[in-house]
Short mmCIF file of C-alpha atoms in Angstrom, two decimals:
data_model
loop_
_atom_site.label_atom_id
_atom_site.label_comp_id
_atom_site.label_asym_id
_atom_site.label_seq_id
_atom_site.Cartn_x
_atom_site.Cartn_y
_atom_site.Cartn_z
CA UNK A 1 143.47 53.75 -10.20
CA UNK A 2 146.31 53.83 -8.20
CA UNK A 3 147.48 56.46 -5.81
CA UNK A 4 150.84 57.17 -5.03
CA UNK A 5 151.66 57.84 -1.28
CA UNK A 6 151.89 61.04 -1.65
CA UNK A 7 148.70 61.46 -3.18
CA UNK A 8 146.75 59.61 -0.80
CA UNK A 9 148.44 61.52 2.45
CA UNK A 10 147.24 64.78 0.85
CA UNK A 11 143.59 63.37 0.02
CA UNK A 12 143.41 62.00 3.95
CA UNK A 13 144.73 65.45 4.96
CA UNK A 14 142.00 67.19 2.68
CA UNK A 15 139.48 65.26 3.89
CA UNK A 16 140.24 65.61 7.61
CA UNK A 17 140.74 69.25 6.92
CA UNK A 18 137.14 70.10 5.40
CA UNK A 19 135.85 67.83 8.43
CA UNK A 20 137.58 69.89 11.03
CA UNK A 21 136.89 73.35 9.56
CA UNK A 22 133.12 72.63 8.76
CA UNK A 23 132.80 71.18 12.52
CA UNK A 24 134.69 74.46 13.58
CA UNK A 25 132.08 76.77 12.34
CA UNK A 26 129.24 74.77 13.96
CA UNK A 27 131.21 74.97 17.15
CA UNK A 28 131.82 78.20 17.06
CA UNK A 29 128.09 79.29 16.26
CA UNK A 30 127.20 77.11 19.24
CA UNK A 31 129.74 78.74 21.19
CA UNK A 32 127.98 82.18 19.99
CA UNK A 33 124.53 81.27 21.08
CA UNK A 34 125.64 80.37 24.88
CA UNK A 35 127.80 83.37 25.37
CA UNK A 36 124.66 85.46 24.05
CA UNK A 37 122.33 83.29 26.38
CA UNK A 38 124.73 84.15 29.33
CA UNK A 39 125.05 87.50 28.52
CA UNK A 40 122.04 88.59 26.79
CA UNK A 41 124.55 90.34 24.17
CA UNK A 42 124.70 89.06 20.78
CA UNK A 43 127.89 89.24 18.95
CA UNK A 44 126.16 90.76 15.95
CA UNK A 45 125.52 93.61 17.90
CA UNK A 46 128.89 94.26 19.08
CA UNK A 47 129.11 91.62 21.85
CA UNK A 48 132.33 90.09 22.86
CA UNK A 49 131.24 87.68 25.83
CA UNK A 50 131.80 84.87 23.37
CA UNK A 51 136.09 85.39 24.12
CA UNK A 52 134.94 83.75 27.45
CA UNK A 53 132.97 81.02 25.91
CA UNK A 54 135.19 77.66 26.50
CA UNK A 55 133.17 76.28 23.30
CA UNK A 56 133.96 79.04 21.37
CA UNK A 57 137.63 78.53 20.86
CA UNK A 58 137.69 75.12 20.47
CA UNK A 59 136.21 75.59 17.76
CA UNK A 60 138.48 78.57 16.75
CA UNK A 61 141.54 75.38 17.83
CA UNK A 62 139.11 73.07 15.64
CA UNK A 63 139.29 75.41 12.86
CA UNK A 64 143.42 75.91 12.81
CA UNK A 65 143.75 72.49 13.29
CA UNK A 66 141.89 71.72 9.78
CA UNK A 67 143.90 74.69 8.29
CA UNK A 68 147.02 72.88 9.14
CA UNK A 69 146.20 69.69 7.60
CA UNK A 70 145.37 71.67 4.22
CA UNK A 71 148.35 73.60 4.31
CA UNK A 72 150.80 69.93 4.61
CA UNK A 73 147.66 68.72 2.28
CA UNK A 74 149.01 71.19 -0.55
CA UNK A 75 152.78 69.18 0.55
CA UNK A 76 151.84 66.20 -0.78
CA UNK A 77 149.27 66.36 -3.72
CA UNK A 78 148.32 68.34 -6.46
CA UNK A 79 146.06 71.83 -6.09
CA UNK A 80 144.07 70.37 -8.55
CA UNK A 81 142.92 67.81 -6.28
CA UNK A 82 143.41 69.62 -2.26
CA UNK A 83 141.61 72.67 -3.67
CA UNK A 84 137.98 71.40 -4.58
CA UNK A 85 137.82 68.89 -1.90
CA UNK A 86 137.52 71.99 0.54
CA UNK A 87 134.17 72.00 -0.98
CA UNK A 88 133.14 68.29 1.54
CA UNK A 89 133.28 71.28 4.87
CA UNK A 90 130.15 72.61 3.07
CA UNK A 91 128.66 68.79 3.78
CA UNK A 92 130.38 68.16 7.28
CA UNK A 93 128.41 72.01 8.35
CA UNK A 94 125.37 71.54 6.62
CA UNK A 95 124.52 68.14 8.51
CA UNK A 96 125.88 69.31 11.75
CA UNK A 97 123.93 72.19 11.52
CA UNK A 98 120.99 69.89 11.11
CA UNK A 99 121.78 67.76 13.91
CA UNK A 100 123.21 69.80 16.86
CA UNK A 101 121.62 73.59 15.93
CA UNK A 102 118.17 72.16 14.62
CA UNK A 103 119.20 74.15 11.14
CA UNK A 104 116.13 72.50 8.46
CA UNK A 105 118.38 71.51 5.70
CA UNK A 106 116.28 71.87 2.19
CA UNK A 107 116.05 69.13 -0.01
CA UNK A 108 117.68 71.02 -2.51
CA UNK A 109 120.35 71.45 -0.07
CA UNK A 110 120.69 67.53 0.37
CA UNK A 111 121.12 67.49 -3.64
CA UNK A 112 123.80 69.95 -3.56
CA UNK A 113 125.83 67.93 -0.66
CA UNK A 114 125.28 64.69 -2.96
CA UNK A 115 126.27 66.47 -5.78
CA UNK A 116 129.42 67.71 -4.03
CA UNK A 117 130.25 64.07 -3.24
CA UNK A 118 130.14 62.72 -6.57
CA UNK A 119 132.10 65.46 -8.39
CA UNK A 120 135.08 65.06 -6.05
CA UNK A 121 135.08 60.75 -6.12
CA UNK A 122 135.55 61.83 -9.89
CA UNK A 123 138.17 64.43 -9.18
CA UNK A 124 140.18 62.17 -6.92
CA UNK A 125 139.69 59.15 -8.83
CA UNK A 126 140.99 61.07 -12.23
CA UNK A 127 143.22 63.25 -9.96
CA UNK A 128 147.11 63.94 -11.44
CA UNK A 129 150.42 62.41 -9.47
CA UNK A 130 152.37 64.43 -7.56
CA UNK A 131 155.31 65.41 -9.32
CA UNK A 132 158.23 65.06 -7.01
CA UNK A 133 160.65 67.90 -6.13
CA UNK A 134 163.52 67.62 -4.45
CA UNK A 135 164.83 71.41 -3.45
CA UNK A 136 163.00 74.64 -2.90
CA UNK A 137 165.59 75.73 -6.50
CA UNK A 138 162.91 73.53 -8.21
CA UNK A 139 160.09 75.29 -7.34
CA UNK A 140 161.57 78.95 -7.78
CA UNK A 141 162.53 77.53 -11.83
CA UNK A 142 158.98 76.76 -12.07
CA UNK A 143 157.75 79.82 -10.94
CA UNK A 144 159.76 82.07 -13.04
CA UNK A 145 159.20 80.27 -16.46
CA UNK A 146 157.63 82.26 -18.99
CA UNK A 147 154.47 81.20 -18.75
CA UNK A 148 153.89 81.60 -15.08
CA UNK A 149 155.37 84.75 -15.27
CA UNK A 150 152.72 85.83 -17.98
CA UNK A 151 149.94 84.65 -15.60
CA UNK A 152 151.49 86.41 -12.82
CA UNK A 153 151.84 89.72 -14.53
CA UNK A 154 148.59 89.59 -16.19
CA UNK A 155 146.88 88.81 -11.86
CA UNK A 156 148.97 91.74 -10.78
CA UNK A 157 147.82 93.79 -13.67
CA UNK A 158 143.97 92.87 -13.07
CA UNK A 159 144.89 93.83 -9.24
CA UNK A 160 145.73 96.74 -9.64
CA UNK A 161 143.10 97.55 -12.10
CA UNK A 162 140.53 96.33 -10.29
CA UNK A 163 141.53 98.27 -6.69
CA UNK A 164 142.48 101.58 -8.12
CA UNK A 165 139.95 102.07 -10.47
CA UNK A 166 136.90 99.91 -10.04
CA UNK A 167 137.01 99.40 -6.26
CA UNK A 168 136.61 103.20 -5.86
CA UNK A 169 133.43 103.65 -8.86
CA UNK A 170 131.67 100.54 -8.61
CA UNK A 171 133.46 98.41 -5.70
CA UNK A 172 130.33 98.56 -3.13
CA UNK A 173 127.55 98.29 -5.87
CA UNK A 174 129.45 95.04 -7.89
CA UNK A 175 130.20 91.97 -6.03
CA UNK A 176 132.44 91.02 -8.70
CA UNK A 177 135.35 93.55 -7.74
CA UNK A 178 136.25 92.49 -4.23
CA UNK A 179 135.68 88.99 -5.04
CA UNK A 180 138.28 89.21 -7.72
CA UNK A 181 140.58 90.77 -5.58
CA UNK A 182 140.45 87.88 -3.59
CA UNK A 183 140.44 85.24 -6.23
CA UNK A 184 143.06 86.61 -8.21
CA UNK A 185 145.73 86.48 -5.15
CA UNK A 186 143.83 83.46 -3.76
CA UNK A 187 145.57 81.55 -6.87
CA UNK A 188 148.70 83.51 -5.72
CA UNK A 189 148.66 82.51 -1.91
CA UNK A 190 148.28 79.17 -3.20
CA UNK A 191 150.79 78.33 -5.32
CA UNK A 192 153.20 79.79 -3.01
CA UNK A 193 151.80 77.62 0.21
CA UNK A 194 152.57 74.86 -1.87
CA UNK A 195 155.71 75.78 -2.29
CA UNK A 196 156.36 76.66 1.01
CA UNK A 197 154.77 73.61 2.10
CA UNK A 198 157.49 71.24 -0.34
CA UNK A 199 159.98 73.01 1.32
CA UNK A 200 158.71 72.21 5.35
CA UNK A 201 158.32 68.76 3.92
CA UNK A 202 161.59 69.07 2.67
CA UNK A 203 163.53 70.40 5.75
CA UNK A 204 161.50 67.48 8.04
CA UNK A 205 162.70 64.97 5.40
CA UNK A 206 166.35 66.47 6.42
CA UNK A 207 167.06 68.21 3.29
CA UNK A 208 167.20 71.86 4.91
CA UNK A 209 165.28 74.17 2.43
CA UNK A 210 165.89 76.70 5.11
CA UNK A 211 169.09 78.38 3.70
CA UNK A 212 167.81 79.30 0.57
CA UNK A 213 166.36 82.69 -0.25
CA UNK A 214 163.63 80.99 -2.19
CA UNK A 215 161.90 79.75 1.08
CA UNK A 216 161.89 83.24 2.62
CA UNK A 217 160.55 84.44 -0.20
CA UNK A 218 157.67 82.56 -0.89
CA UNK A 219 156.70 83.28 3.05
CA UNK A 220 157.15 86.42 2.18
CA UNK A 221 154.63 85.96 -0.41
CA UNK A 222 152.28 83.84 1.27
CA UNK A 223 151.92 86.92 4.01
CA UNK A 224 151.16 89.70 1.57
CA UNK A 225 148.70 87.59 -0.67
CA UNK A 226 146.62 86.33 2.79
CA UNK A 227 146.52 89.84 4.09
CA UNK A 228 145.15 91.17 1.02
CA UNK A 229 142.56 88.30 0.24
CA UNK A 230 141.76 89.06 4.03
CA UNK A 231 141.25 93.05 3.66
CA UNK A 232 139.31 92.75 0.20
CA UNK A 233 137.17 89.30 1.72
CA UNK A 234 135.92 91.12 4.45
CA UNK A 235 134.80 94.61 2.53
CA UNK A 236 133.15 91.60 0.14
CA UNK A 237 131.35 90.32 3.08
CA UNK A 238 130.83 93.66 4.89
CA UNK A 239 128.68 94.72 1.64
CA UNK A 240 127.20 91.91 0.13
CA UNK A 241 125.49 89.29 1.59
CA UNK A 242 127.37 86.15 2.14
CA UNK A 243 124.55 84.04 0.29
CA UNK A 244 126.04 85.56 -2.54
CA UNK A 245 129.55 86.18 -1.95
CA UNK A 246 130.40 83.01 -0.89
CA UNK A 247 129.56 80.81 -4.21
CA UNK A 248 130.95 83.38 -6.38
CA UNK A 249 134.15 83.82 -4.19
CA UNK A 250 134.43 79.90 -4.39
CA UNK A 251 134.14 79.22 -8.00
CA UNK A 252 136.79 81.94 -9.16
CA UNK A 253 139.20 81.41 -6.52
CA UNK A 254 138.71 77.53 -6.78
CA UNK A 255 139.01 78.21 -11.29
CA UNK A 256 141.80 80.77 -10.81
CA UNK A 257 143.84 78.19 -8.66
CA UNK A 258 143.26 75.26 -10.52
CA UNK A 259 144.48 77.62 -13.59
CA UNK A 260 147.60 78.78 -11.92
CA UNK A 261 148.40 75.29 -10.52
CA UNK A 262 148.25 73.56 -13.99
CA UNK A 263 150.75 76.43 -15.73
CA UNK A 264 152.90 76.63 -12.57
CA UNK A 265 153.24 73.03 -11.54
CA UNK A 266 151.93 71.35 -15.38
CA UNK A 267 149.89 69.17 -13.03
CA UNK A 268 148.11 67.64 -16.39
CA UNK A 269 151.52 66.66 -17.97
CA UNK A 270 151.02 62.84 -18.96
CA UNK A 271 147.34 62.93 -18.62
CA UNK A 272 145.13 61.79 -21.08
CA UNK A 273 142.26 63.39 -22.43
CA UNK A 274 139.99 61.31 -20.93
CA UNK A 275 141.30 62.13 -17.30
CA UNK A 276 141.64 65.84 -17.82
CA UNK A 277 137.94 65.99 -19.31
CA UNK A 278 136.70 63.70 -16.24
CA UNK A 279 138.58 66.05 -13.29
CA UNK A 280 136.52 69.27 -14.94
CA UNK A 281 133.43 67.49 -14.94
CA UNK A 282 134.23 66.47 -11.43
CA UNK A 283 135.57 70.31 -11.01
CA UNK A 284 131.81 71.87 -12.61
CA UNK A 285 129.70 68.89 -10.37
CA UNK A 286 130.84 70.30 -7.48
CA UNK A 287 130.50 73.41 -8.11
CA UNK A 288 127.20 73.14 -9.31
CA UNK A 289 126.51 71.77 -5.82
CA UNK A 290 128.51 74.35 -4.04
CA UNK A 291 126.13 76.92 -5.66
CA UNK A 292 122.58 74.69 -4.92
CA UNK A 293 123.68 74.84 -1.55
CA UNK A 294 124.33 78.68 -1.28
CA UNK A 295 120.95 79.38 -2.56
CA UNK A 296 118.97 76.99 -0.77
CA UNK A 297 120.56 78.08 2.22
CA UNK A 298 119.67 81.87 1.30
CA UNK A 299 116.34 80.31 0.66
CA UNK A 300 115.74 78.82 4.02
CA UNK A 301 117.06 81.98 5.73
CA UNK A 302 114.46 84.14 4.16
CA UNK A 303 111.81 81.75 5.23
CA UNK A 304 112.52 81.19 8.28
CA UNK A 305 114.52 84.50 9.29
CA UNK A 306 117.45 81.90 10.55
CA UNK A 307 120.94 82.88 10.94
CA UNK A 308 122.27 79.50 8.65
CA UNK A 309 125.89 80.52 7.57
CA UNK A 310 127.51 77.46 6.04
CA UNK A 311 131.49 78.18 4.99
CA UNK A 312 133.07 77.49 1.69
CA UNK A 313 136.28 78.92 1.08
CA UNK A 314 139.26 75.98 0.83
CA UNK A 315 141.35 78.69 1.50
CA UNK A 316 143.45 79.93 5.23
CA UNK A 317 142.27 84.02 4.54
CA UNK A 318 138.56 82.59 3.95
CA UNK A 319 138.06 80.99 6.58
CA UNK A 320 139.64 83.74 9.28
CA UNK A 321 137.72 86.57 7.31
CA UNK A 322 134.48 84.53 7.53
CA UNK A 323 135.01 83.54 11.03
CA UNK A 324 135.55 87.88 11.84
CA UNK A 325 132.29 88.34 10.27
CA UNK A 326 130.57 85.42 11.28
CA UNK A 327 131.15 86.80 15.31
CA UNK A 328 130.73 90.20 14.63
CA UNK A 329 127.76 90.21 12.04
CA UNK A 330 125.86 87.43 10.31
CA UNK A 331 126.00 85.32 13.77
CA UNK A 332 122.84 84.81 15.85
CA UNK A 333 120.67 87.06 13.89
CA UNK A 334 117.12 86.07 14.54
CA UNK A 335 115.30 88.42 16.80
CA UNK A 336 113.45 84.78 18.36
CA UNK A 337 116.57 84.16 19.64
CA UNK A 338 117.52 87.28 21.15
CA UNK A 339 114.08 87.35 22.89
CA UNK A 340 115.13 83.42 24.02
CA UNK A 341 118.18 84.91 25.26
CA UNK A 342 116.64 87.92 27.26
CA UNK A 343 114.15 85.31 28.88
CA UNK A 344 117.13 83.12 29.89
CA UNK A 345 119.33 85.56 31.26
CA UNK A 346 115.81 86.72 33.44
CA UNK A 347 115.42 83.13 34.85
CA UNK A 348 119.50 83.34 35.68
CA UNK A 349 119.19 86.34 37.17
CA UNK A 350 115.82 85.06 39.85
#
């Protein structure tokens, strides 16, 4: 097949985006571990030492840097495609995490990183052109047809819903509120990134998208959908364990997305069958290995009582919200190590 150059500048940015974030979070978890050694206070417990780490934030600088090359990603290819290649950070953390932090990875585990390989080769080989746009106007007609609209309404409906009646009854007993919260505006946030994205990509091109109302409001947009995924992610992760969360969050948001991507932006317009067929396959293989990681991972923590967090979420709220917990909760949480840490700070301290 052959790629347009738009499509392959978003695939390059995908792919150096999941490589940067999954690095970030091994980084950062190294960072962790040498500002608890130093200090003999884990940030789990309510430690803070690791804002003096050096390590620490470049991984945090790691991390925005791979978020940046998703967002101009979303610029210059489909969702269809961008979105489940943020799946490959899974791989890039699970065999850094084997290398530098000595993490076992289970077999399992190594089936579910293959598995995650071949489903996106499919998905970018089957993968939609980029339909081109040329003004912000464009974008704002798409988003206000009648069938967006419809999916819109029927999101905001389901929000609501979901936050004023089940949130309060069942919210901290069903993992399937918050995470729909989430997903549901995740598909939101999206669409309008991309469109804020086109219209960056627009201005740089010298075709200032700035002037228009449109713009502002899609930012506008973008802000309120990333604060709530952010609020809802973190009660998700505050109450369930991430082993869980984290495969469930991924496969609605990542479904949801691709939904509101292919009514918004008729990404499968001019695709055969054949194509559409091959990019869900690719869409479920992934998933399916998203998932065998998760629970391997979960598998390997209970074993071995190893803090083993391994990040999923292709999206800019995910990754903050799991980065807040990740320092203030599910980091460093093996007593071993805190005893390791005690003995080290003793020998610093002769």
């Amino acid at each position: 097949m052959v790629f347009s150059k738009d499509n392959m500048t978003g695939i390059i940015l995908a792919l150096l985006s999941s490589v940067f974030i999954g690095a970030s979070f091994i980084i950062k978890k190294k960072g962790l571990r040498r500002a608890a050694v130093v200090s003999g206070v884990r940030a789990g417990v309510g430690g803070y030492s690791y804002l003096l780490e050096p390590l620490w934030w470049i991984g945090m600088i790691t991390m925005i840097v791979g978020e940046i090359a998703n967002f101009v990603a979303y610029a210059f290819a489909p969702a269809v495609l961008v979105t489940p290649l943020g799946a490959l950070s899974i791989i890039v953390s699970a065999v850094l995490a084997q290398i530098i932090l000595k993490e076992k990875l289970h077999p399992l585990g190594v089936l579910g990183c293959v598995l995650c390989i071949i489903g996106s080769v499919v998905i970018v080989v089957h993968a939609p052109q980029e339909h081109p746009i040329s003004s912000v106007k464009e974008i704002w007609y798409m988003a206000t047809q009648k069938a967006f609209l419809l999916y819109m309404g029927s999101v905001i409906v389901l929000v609501f819903i979901l936050v004023f009646y089940f949130a309060p009854q069942c919210g901290h007993s069903n993992v399937l509120v918050f995470t729909g919260i989430c997903s549901l505006m995740g598909s939101l946030s999206v669409m309008s990134v991309k469109a804020l994205g086109t219209s960056l990509k627009l201005t740089v091109e010298g075709k200032n998208q700035l002037i228009y109302l449109e713009t502002w409001a899609f930012m506008f947009i973008v802000a309120v959908c990333v604060v709530t995924q952010m609020n809802y992610l973190n009660k998700a992760l505050d109450t369930f364990n991430t082993a869980v969360v984290s495969p469930i969050y991924y496969v609605m948001f990542t479904t949801l997305t691709i939904v509101a991507s292919v009514i918004m932006f008729k990404d499968w317009d001019g695709q055969n069958i054949g194509s559409i067929t091959s990019e869900i396959c690719g869409f479920i293989v992934v998933l399916s290995g998203t998932i065998l990681l998760h629970v391997t991972k979960d598998v390997e923590r209970s074993s071995s009582f190893r803090g083993n967090y391994t990040p999923t979420s292709p999206s800019l709220s995910t990754r903050l919200c799991n980065s807040n917990v990740e320092s203030h909760k599910h980091e460093v949480e093996d007593e071993s190590f805190a005893e390791e840490a005690d003995s080290r700070r003793q020998d610093l301290q002769v």
